[in-house]
């Protein structure tokens, strides 16, 4: 672009006085400066164009260059007339479709959905290349009137069944989710977005937009654990120039602090609820959890077997193909063109040789790992951490291995510490009984595994209450200071002082409540001032 700009500047100087030539050169000069991000110079070049004597043939290029400059300067409203003039007068059909698509995007940025919808409709009517038409249909779902939802839903479902759209299924389900969301059907929208992620094959920006949309929905619904996962995925897939990148990065950091507290509150509430149940009801819940664990393990086993069969089929096919001879035409001196067979050896070190380039092997490995170890947090010494937890909200168990102390003790008993002697003071019978009890307590198919986590004893209930009160205080502080969600902060602190009046930091909790009520009063909730006085 600098070289092009230099040439156009030279043309303007060389042909000074010949308006047709200099005007066209200035228009192209403005485009060069816009591409370089030199907006001041781009504007100066356009201002030097003599509009009074501008030839009709340059009207569209001038409007296009002006719209391009204004878009680059984020002056979207001023760009609209120039974009409309360009789209209306453009002769090239494919370029005309691109102009209307850009116009639709600009209307969308200006929160004018009806005009955006009409612009995207014009793109489709021009019968552009398939990808542009599909993208315009998907954009329409982001701005469409609710009345059109049933018609568009039918079109998208038909598109999802067409084999030629297999590569675009993630975008189609994203559009379908937008349609459901416009109709206030959040459950169906979430299902469609998840299906779009499942069907994604490119692992690129399309998947990032799906995760971003999911994260925003979960954030609005206060489903913070799901939002944390979605935002973490989205950050790695969308570009840093995306208009929401800074917001979701901040939200992701907040959720990394908040989610441990909300998960603790949810878990301890669930465990205490089970502890307060009659024994028969409690056992019925546990039996239901065990049934779901067995069913899930069976499904994972079948998935792993299917993945293994698919991997074996692929390997057998690759081996068969590698053994087929390949021929090449070799021209020998004095003999003309002679066909000489040459055997081509299979490539070594290709992509297929590496484990992580084979998605079937990766999925098989994941399934086998989860079957052996359960779902694990990524951390150091994960096999030596005894953090056995059952997530009773969705009945997912996390079965962690033995603690360092128990491993060290077993090593000592079995003589695994160098030349240490066996401790003969522990009778073999007691050792066997202890091992049996440990294996029962660690078996996710037995009620004992779950009963040991429920705070049935008084000491266990006290420990649970300590975890719960500290999590309420931590969550309240994040709601108040990081999220400015003063209603949720108020709810957390009020529950804390009501349920745990002997909390060690009760004075601090009342002080935070006082500040929270002042903030609510500032934002117009007048009764909050009376509550602030009470807490003071």
PDB file of N, CA and C in Angstrom, residues 304-379:
ATOM      1  N   UNK A 304     -16.602 -45.881  23.636  1.00  0.00           N
ATOM      2  CA  UNK A 304     -15.181 -46.219  23.511  1.00  0.00           C
ATOM      3  C   UNK A 304     -14.983 -47.405  22.580  1.00  0.00           C
ATOM      4  N   UNK A 305     -15.863 -48.408  22.690  1.00  0.00           N
ATOM      5  CA  UNK A 305     -15.768 -49.574  21.809  1.00  0.00           C
ATOM      6  C   UNK A 305     -16.011 -49.185  20.358  1.00  0.00           C
ATOM      7  N   UNK A 306     -16.998 -48.323  20.137  1.00  0.00           N
ATOM      8  CA  UNK A 306     -17.297 -47.875  18.780  1.00  0.00           C
ATOM      9  C   UNK A 306     -16.123 -47.072  18.214  1.00  0.00           C
ATOM     10  N   UNK A 307     -15.529 -46.223  19.069  1.00  0.00           N
ATOM     11  CA  UNK A 307     -14.370 -45.442  18.622  1.00  0.00           C
ATOM     12  C   UNK A 307     -13.195 -46.351  18.287  1.00  0.00           C
ATOM     13  N   UNK A 308     -13.025 -47.417  19.098  1.00  0.00           N
ATOM     14  CA  UNK A 308     -11.930 -48.364  18.843  1.00  0.00           C
ATOM     15  C   UNK A 308     -12.156 -49.114  17.535  1.00  0.00           C
ATOM     16  N   UNK A 309     -13.406 -49.524  17.292  1.00  0.00           N
ATOM     17  CA  UNK A 309     -13.723 -50.208  16.039  1.00  0.00           C
ATOM     18  C   UNK A 309     -13.469 -49.294  14.838  1.00  0.00           C
ATOM     19  N   UNK A 310     -13.880 -48.032  14.963  1.00  0.00           N
ATOM     20  CA  UNK A 310     -13.677 -47.071  13.881  1.00  0.00           C
ATOM     21  C   UNK A 310     -12.188 -46.842  13.631  1.00  0.00           C
ATOM     22  N   UNK A 311     -11.419 -46.766  14.728  1.00  0.00           N
ATOM     23  CA  UNK A 311      -9.962 -46.586  14.598  1.00  0.00           C
ATOM     24  C   UNK A 311      -9.338 -47.777  13.898  1.00  0.00           C
ATOM     25  N   UNK A 312      -9.765 -48.983  14.285  1.00  0.00           N
ATOM     26  CA  UNK A 312      -9.234 -50.195  13.651  1.00  0.00           C
ATOM     27  C   UNK A 312      -9.567 -50.243  12.166  1.00  0.00           C
ATOM     28  N   UNK A 313     -10.791 -49.820  11.826  1.00  0.00           N
ATOM     29  CA  UNK A 313     -11.184 -49.806  10.421  1.00  0.00           C
ATOM     30  C   UNK A 313     -10.312 -48.835   9.621  1.00  0.00           C
ATOM     31  N   UNK A 314     -10.071 -47.653  10.203  1.00  0.00           N
ATOM     32  CA  UNK A 314      -9.238 -46.660   9.528  1.00  0.00           C
ATOM     33  C   UNK A 314      -7.810 -47.160   9.348  1.00  0.00           C
ATOM     34  N   UNK A 315      -7.279 -47.796  10.416  1.00  0.00           N
ATOM     35  CA  UNK A 315      -5.906 -48.306  10.345  1.00  0.00           C
ATOM     36  C   UNK A 315      -5.775 -49.400   9.291  1.00  0.00           C
ATOM     37  N   UNK A 316      -6.776 -50.302   9.242  1.00  0.00           N
ATOM     38  CA  UNK A 316      -6.741 -51.378   8.250  1.00  0.00           C
ATOM     39  C   UNK A 316      -6.803 -50.813   6.830  1.00  0.00           C
ATOM     40  N   UNK A 317      -7.621 -49.773   6.644  1.00  0.00           N
ATOM     41  CA  UNK A 317      -7.733 -49.179   5.314  1.00  0.00           C
ATOM     42  C   UNK A 317      -6.427 -48.491   4.919  1.00  0.00           C
ATOM     43  N   UNK A 318      -5.823 -47.774   5.888  1.00  0.00           N
ATOM     44  CA  UNK A 318      -4.548 -47.097   5.606  1.00  0.00           C
ATOM     45  C   UNK A 318      -3.447 -48.108   5.275  1.00  0.00           C
ATOM     46  N   UNK A 319      -3.424 -49.226   6.028  1.00  0.00           N
ATOM     47  CA  UNK A 319      -2.410 -50.255   5.763  1.00  0.00           C
ATOM     48  C   UNK A 319      -2.611 -50.867   4.377  1.00  0.00           C
ATOM     49  N   UNK A 320      -3.876 -51.093   4.016  1.00  0.00           N
ATOM     50  CA  UNK A 320      -4.156 -51.669   2.699  1.00  0.00           C
ATOM     51  C   UNK A 320      -3.752 -50.704   1.584  1.00  0.00           C
ATOM     52  N   UNK A 321      -4.025 -49.396   1.793  1.00  0.00           N
ATOM     53  CA  UNK A 321      -3.671 -48.411   0.773  1.00  0.00           C
ATOM     54  C   UNK A 321      -2.160 -48.255   0.652  1.00  0.00           C
ATOM     55  N   UNK A 322      -1.463 -48.364   1.797  1.00  0.00           N
ATOM     56  CA  UNK A 322      -0.005 -48.181   1.779  1.00  0.00           C
ATOM     57  C   UNK A 322       0.703 -49.329   1.057  1.00  0.00           C
ATOM     58  N   UNK A 323       0.044 -50.500   0.978  1.00  0.00           N
ATOM     59  CA  UNK A 323       0.656 -51.652   0.318  1.00  0.00           C
ATOM     60  C   UNK A 323       0.399 -51.687  -1.182  1.00  0.00           C
ATOM     61  N   UNK A 324      -0.488 -50.782  -1.683  1.00  0.00           N
ATOM     62  CA  UNK A 324      -0.761 -50.746  -3.122  1.00  0.00           C
ATOM     63  C   UNK A 324       0.394 -50.050  -3.833  1.00  0.00           C
ATOM     64  N   UNK A 325       0.944 -50.625  -4.928  1.00  0.00           N
ATOM     65  CA  UNK A 325       2.051 -49.975  -5.657  1.00  0.00           C
ATOM     66  C   UNK A 325       1.554 -48.762  -6.422  1.00  0.00           C
ATOM     67  N   UNK A 326       2.393 -47.731  -6.478  1.00  0.00           N
ATOM     68  CA  UNK A 326       2.090 -46.544  -7.272  1.00  0.00           C
ATOM     69  C   UNK A 326       3.045 -46.509  -8.463  1.00  0.00           C
ATOM     70  N   UNK A 327       2.574 -46.109  -9.650  1.00  0.00           N
ATOM     71  CA  UNK A 327       3.420 -46.078 -10.848  1.00  0.00           C
ATOM     72  C   UNK A 327       3.709 -44.649 -11.238  1.00  0.00           C
ATOM     73  N   UNK A 328       4.837 -44.428 -11.805  1.00  0.00           N
ATOM     74  CA  UNK A 328       5.199 -43.109 -12.311  1.00  0.00           C
ATOM     75  C   UNK A 328       5.787 -43.260 -13.704  1.00  0.00           C
ATOM     76  N   UNK A 329       5.645 -42.225 -14.540  1.00  0.00           N
ATOM     77  CA  UNK A 329       6.163 -42.239 -15.904  1.00  0.00           C
ATOM     78  C   UNK A 329       7.583 -41.704 -15.885  1.00  0.00           C
ATOM     79  N   UNK A 330       8.552 -42.519 -16.257  1.00  0.00           N
ATOM     80  CA  UNK A 330       9.962 -42.118 -16.264  1.00  0.00           C
ATOM     81  C   UNK A 330      10.453 -42.134 -17.699  1.00  0.00           C
ATOM     82  N   UNK A 331      10.969 -41.026 -18.169  1.00  0.00           N
ATOM     83  CA  UNK A 331      11.488 -40.940 -19.533  1.00  0.00           C
ATOM     84  C   UNK A 331      12.978 -41.249 -19.532  1.00  0.00           C
ATOM     85  N   UNK A 332      13.358 -42.346 -20.212  1.00  0.00           N
ATOM     86  CA  UNK A 332      14.769 -42.740 -20.262  1.00  0.00           C
ATOM     87  C   UNK A 332      15.405 -42.232 -21.556  1.00  0.00           C
ATOM     88  N   UNK A 333      16.638 -41.825 -21.480  1.00  0.00           N
ATOM     89  CA  UNK A 333      17.306 -41.303 -22.682  1.00  0.00           C
ATOM     90  C   UNK A 333      17.285 -42.320 -23.806  1.00  0.00           C
ATOM     91  N   UNK A 334      16.900 -41.885 -24.963  1.00  0.00           N
ATOM     92  CA  UNK A 334      16.932 -42.734 -26.149  1.00  0.00           C
ATOM     93  C   UNK A 334      15.787 -43.710 -26.251  1.00  0.00           C
ATOM     94  N   UNK A 335      14.883 -43.732 -25.278  1.00  0.00           N
ATOM     95  CA  UNK A 335      13.795 -44.727 -25.306  1.00  0.00           C
ATOM     96  C   UNK A 335      12.424 -44.073 -25.371  1.00  0.00           C
ATOM     97  N   UNK A 336      12.360 -42.737 -25.423  1.00  0.00           N
ATOM     98  CA  UNK A 336      11.060 -42.080 -25.406  1.00  0.00           C
ATOM     99  C   UNK A 336      10.433 -42.195 -24.030  1.00  0.00           C
ATOM    100  N   UNK A 337       9.097 -42.192 -24.013  1.00  0.00           N
ATOM    101  CA  UNK A 337       8.372 -42.295 -22.739  1.00  0.00           C
ATOM    102  C   UNK A 337       8.101 -43.760 -22.422  1.00  0.00           C
ATOM    103  N   UNK A 338       8.714 -44.259 -21.370  1.00  0.00           N
ATOM    104  CA  UNK A 338       8.531 -45.653 -20.970  1.00  0.00           C
ATOM    105  C   UNK A 338       7.880 -45.696 -19.602  1.00  0.00           C
ATOM    106  N   UNK A 339       6.887 -46.519 -19.471  1.00  0.00           N
ATOM    107  CA  UNK A 339       6.220 -46.637 -18.180  1.00  0.00           C
ATOM    108  C   UNK A 339       6.959 -47.624 -17.315  1.00  0.00           C
ATOM    109  N   UNK A 340       7.516 -47.141 -16.212  1.00  0.00           N
ATOM    110  CA  UNK A 340       8.267 -48.004 -15.303  1.00  0.00           C
ATOM    111  C   UNK A 340       7.605 -47.983 -13.932  1.00  0.00           C
ATOM    112  N   UNK A 341       7.147 -49.144 -13.428  1.00  0.00           N
ATOM    113  CA  UNK A 341       6.489 -49.142 -12.127  1.00  0.00           C
ATOM    114  C   UNK A 341       7.497 -48.859 -11.021  1.00  0.00           C
ATOM    115  N   UNK A 342       7.089 -47.995 -10.088  1.00  0.00           N
ATOM    116  CA  UNK A 342       7.890 -47.720  -8.892  1.00  0.00           C
ATOM    117  C   UNK A 342       6.991 -47.813  -7.682  1.00  0.00           C
ATOM    118  N   UNK A 343       7.432 -48.518  -6.695  1.00  0.00           N
ATOM    119  CA  UNK A 343       6.646 -48.653  -5.472  1.00  0.00           C
ATOM    120  C   UNK A 343       6.896 -47.444  -4.568  1.00  0.00           C
ATOM    121  N   UNK A 344       5.799 -46.812  -4.146  1.00  0.00           N
ATOM    122  CA  UNK A 344       5.904 -45.657  -3.251  1.00  0.00           C
ATOM    123  C   UNK A 344       5.710 -46.109  -1.816  1.00  0.00           C
ATOM    124  N   UNK A 345       6.689 -45.846  -0.971  1.00  0.00           N
ATOM    125  CA  UNK A 345       6.594 -46.236   0.437  1.00  0.00           C
ATOM    126  C   UNK A 345       5.678 -45.281   1.185  1.00  0.00           C
ATOM    127  N   UNK A 346       4.947 -45.779   2.177  1.00  0.00           N
ATOM    128  CA  UNK A 346       4.095 -44.894   2.978  1.00  0.00           C
ATOM    129  C   UNK A 346       4.944 -43.862   3.703  1.00  0.00           C
ATOM    130  N   UNK A 347       4.398 -42.643   3.803  1.00  0.00           N
ATOM    131  CA  UNK A 347       5.137 -41.547   4.449  1.00  0.00           C
ATOM    132  C   UNK A 347       5.315 -41.824   5.928  1.00  0.00           C
ATOM    133  N   UNK A 348       6.501 -41.485   6.429  1.00  0.00           N
ATOM    134  CA  UNK A 348       6.806 -41.661   7.852  1.00  0.00           C
ATOM    135  C   UNK A 348       6.750 -40.297   8.510  1.00  0.00           C
ATOM    136  N   UNK A 349       6.144 -40.260   9.690  1.00  0.00           N
ATOM    137  CA  UNK A 349       6.085 -39.005  10.429  1.00  0.00           C
ATOM    138  C   UNK A 349       4.994 -38.073   9.940  1.00  0.00           C
ATOM    139  N   UNK A 350       4.051 -38.602   9.134  1.00  0.00           N
ATOM    140  CA  UNK A 350       2.944 -37.779   8.673  1.00  0.00           C
ATOM    141  C   UNK A 350       1.975 -37.487   9.792  1.00  0.00           C
ATOM    142  N   UNK A 351       0.967 -36.665   9.465  1.00  0.00           N
ATOM    143  CA  UNK A 351       0.009 -36.250  10.508  1.00  0.00           C
ATOM    144  C   UNK A 351      -0.717 -37.425  11.123  1.00  0.00           C
ATOM    145  N   UNK A 352      -1.042 -38.431  10.312  1.00  0.00           N
ATOM    146  CA  UNK A 352      -1.823 -39.544  10.831  1.00  0.00           C
ATOM    147  C   UNK A 352      -1.046 -40.371  11.847  1.00  0.00           C
ATOM    148  N   UNK A 353       0.331 -40.226  11.839  1.00  0.00           N
ATOM    149  CA  UNK A 353       1.121 -41.022  12.776  1.00  0.00           C
ATOM    150  C   UNK A 353       1.051 -40.487  14.196  1.00  0.00           C
ATOM    151  N   UNK A 354       0.685 -39.215  14.349  1.00  0.00           N
ATOM    152  CA  UNK A 354       0.680 -38.619  15.684  1.00  0.00           C
ATOM    153  C   UNK A 354      -0.677 -38.837  16.336  1.00  0.00           C
ATOM    154  N   UNK A 355      -0.652 -39.242  17.590  1.00  0.00           N
ATOM    155  CA  UNK A 355      -1.882 -39.609  18.312  1.00  0.00           C
ATOM    156  C   UNK A 355      -2.942 -38.502  18.241  1.00  0.00           C
ATOM    157  N   UNK A 356      -2.523 -37.236  18.473  1.00  0.00           N
ATOM    158  CA  UNK A 356      -3.499 -36.161  18.611  1.00  0.00           C
ATOM    159  C   UNK A 356      -4.063 -35.678  17.283  1.00  0.00           C
ATOM    160  N   UNK A 357      -3.566 -36.208  16.146  1.00  0.00           N
ATOM    161  CA  UNK A 357      -4.180 -35.901  14.866  1.00  0.00           C
ATOM    162  C   UNK A 357      -5.305 -36.874  14.532  1.00  0.00           C
ATOM    163  N   UNK A 358      -5.504 -37.877  15.389  1.00  0.00           N
ATOM    164  CA  UNK A 358      -6.561 -38.863  15.143  1.00  0.00           C
ATOM    165  C   UNK A 358      -7.677 -38.646  16.166  1.00  0.00           C
ATOM    166  N   UNK A 359      -8.782 -37.967  15.766  1.00  0.00           N
ATOM    167  CA  UNK A 359      -9.836 -37.642  16.741  1.00  0.00           C
ATOM    168  C   UNK A 359     -10.455 -38.869  17.396  1.00  0.00           C
ATOM    169  N   UNK A 360     -10.520 -39.992  16.657  1.00  0.00           N
ATOM    170  CA  UNK A 360     -11.106 -41.194  17.261  1.00  0.00           C
ATOM    171  C   UNK A 360     -10.251 -41.704  18.408  1.00  0.00           C
ATOM    172  N   UNK A 361      -8.924 -41.708  18.192  1.00  0.00           N
ATOM    173  CA  UNK A 361      -8.027 -42.149  19.270  1.00  0.00           C
ATOM    174  C   UNK A 361      -8.105 -41.225  20.470  1.00  0.00           C
ATOM    175  N   UNK A 362      -8.196 -39.924  20.210  1.00  0.00           N
ATOM    176  CA  UNK A 362      -8.272 -38.954  21.311  1.00  0.00           C
ATOM    177  C   UNK A 362      -9.538 -39.185  22.132  1.00  0.00           C
ATOM    178  N   UNK A 363     -10.688 -39.330  21.449  1.00  0.00           N
ATOM    179  CA  UNK A 363     -11.953 -39.561  22.170  1.00  0.00           C
ATOM    180  C   UNK A 363     -11.912 -40.867  22.943  1.00  0.00           C
ATOM    181  N   UNK A 364     -11.302 -41.882  22.327  1.00  0.00           N
ATOM    182  CA  UNK A 364     -11.180 -43.175  23.001  1.00  0.00           C
ATOM    183  C   UNK A 364     -10.331 -43.033  24.266  1.00  0.00           C
ATOM    184  N   UNK A 365      -9.231 -42.277  24.148  1.00  0.00           N
ATOM    185  CA  UNK A 365      -8.372 -42.052  25.313  1.00  0.00           C
ATOM    186  C   UNK A 365      -9.086 -41.293  26.411  1.00  0.00           C
ATOM    187  N   UNK A 366      -9.874 -40.268  26.033  1.00  0.00           N
ATOM    188  CA  UNK A 366     -10.635 -39.502  27.028  1.00  0.00           C
ATOM    189  C   UNK A 366     -11.619 -40.399  27.782  1.00  0.00           C
ATOM    190  N   UNK A 367     -12.349 -41.215  26.997  1.00  0.00           N
ATOM    191  CA  UNK A 367     -13.351 -42.094  27.608  1.00  0.00           C
ATOM    192  C   UNK A 367     -12.698 -43.080  28.569  1.00  0.00           C
ATOM    193  N   UNK A 368     -11.556 -43.656  28.170  1.00  0.00           N
ATOM    194  CA  UNK A 368     -10.861 -44.621  29.017  1.00  0.00           C
ATOM    195  C   UNK A 368     -10.334 -43.945  30.287  1.00  0.00           C
ATOM    196  N   UNK A 369      -9.797 -42.725  30.148  1.00  0.00           N
ATOM    197  CA  UNK A 369      -9.287 -41.998  31.314  1.00  0.00           C
ATOM    198  C   UNK A 369     -10.409 -41.721  32.309  1.00  0.00           C
ATOM    199  N   UNK A 370     -11.559 -41.224  31.799  1.00  0.00           N
ATOM    200  CA  UNK A 370     -12.670 -40.915  32.692  1.00  0.00           C
ATOM    201  C   UNK A 370     -13.239 -42.169  33.326  1.00  0.00           C
ATOM    202  N   UNK A 371     -13.181 -43.302  32.594  1.00  0.00           N
ATOM    203  CA  UNK A 371     -13.672 -44.550  33.180  1.00  0.00           C
ATOM    204  C   UNK A 371     -12.804 -44.959  34.373  1.00  0.00           C
ATOM    205  N   UNK A 372     -11.488 -44.752  34.252  1.00  0.00           N
ATOM    206  CA  UNK A 372     -10.573 -45.150  35.321  1.00  0.00           C
ATOM    207  C   UNK A 372     -10.520 -44.148  36.464  1.00  0.00           C
ATOM    208  N   UNK A 373     -10.531 -42.839  36.126  1.00  0.00           N
ATOM    209  CA  UNK A 373     -10.227 -41.818  37.133  1.00  0.00           C
ATOM    210  C   UNK A 373     -11.363 -40.835  37.378  1.00  0.00           C
ATOM    211  N   UNK A 374     -12.411 -40.847  36.561  1.00  0.00           N
ATOM    212  CA  UNK A 374     -13.455 -39.848  36.721  1.00  0.00           C
ATOM    213  C   UNK A 374     -13.033 -38.533  36.084  1.00  0.00           C
ATOM    214  N   UNK A 375     -13.815 -37.470  36.329  1.00  0.00           N
ATOM    215  CA  UNK A 375     -13.515 -36.158  35.769  1.00  0.00           C
ATOM    216  C   UNK A 375     -12.536 -35.443  36.703  1.00  0.00           C
ATOM    217  N   UNK A 376     -11.383 -35.045  36.185  1.00  0.00           N
ATOM    218  CA  UNK A 376     -10.320 -34.480  37.009  1.00  0.00           C
ATOM    219  C   UNK A 376     -10.052 -33.028  36.679  1.00  0.00           C
ATOM    220  N   UNK A 377      -9.729 -32.241  37.714  1.00  0.00           N
ATOM    221  CA  UNK A 377      -9.249 -30.888  37.522  1.00  0.00           C
ATOM    222  C   UNK A 377      -7.786 -30.946  37.095  1.00  0.00           C
ATOM    223  N   UNK A 378      -7.395 -30.062  36.173  1.00  0.00           N
ATOM    224  CA  UNK A 378      -6.019 -30.032  35.697  1.00  0.00           C
ATOM    225  C   UNK A 378      -5.143 -29.379  36.759  1.00  0.00           C
ATOM    226  N   UNK A 379      -4.316 -30.160  37.448  1.00  0.00           N
ATOM    227  CA  UNK A 379      -3.454 -29.632  38.507  1.00  0.00           C
ATOM    228  C   UNK A 379      -2.300 -30.603  38.735  1.00  0.00           C
TER     229      UNK A 379
END
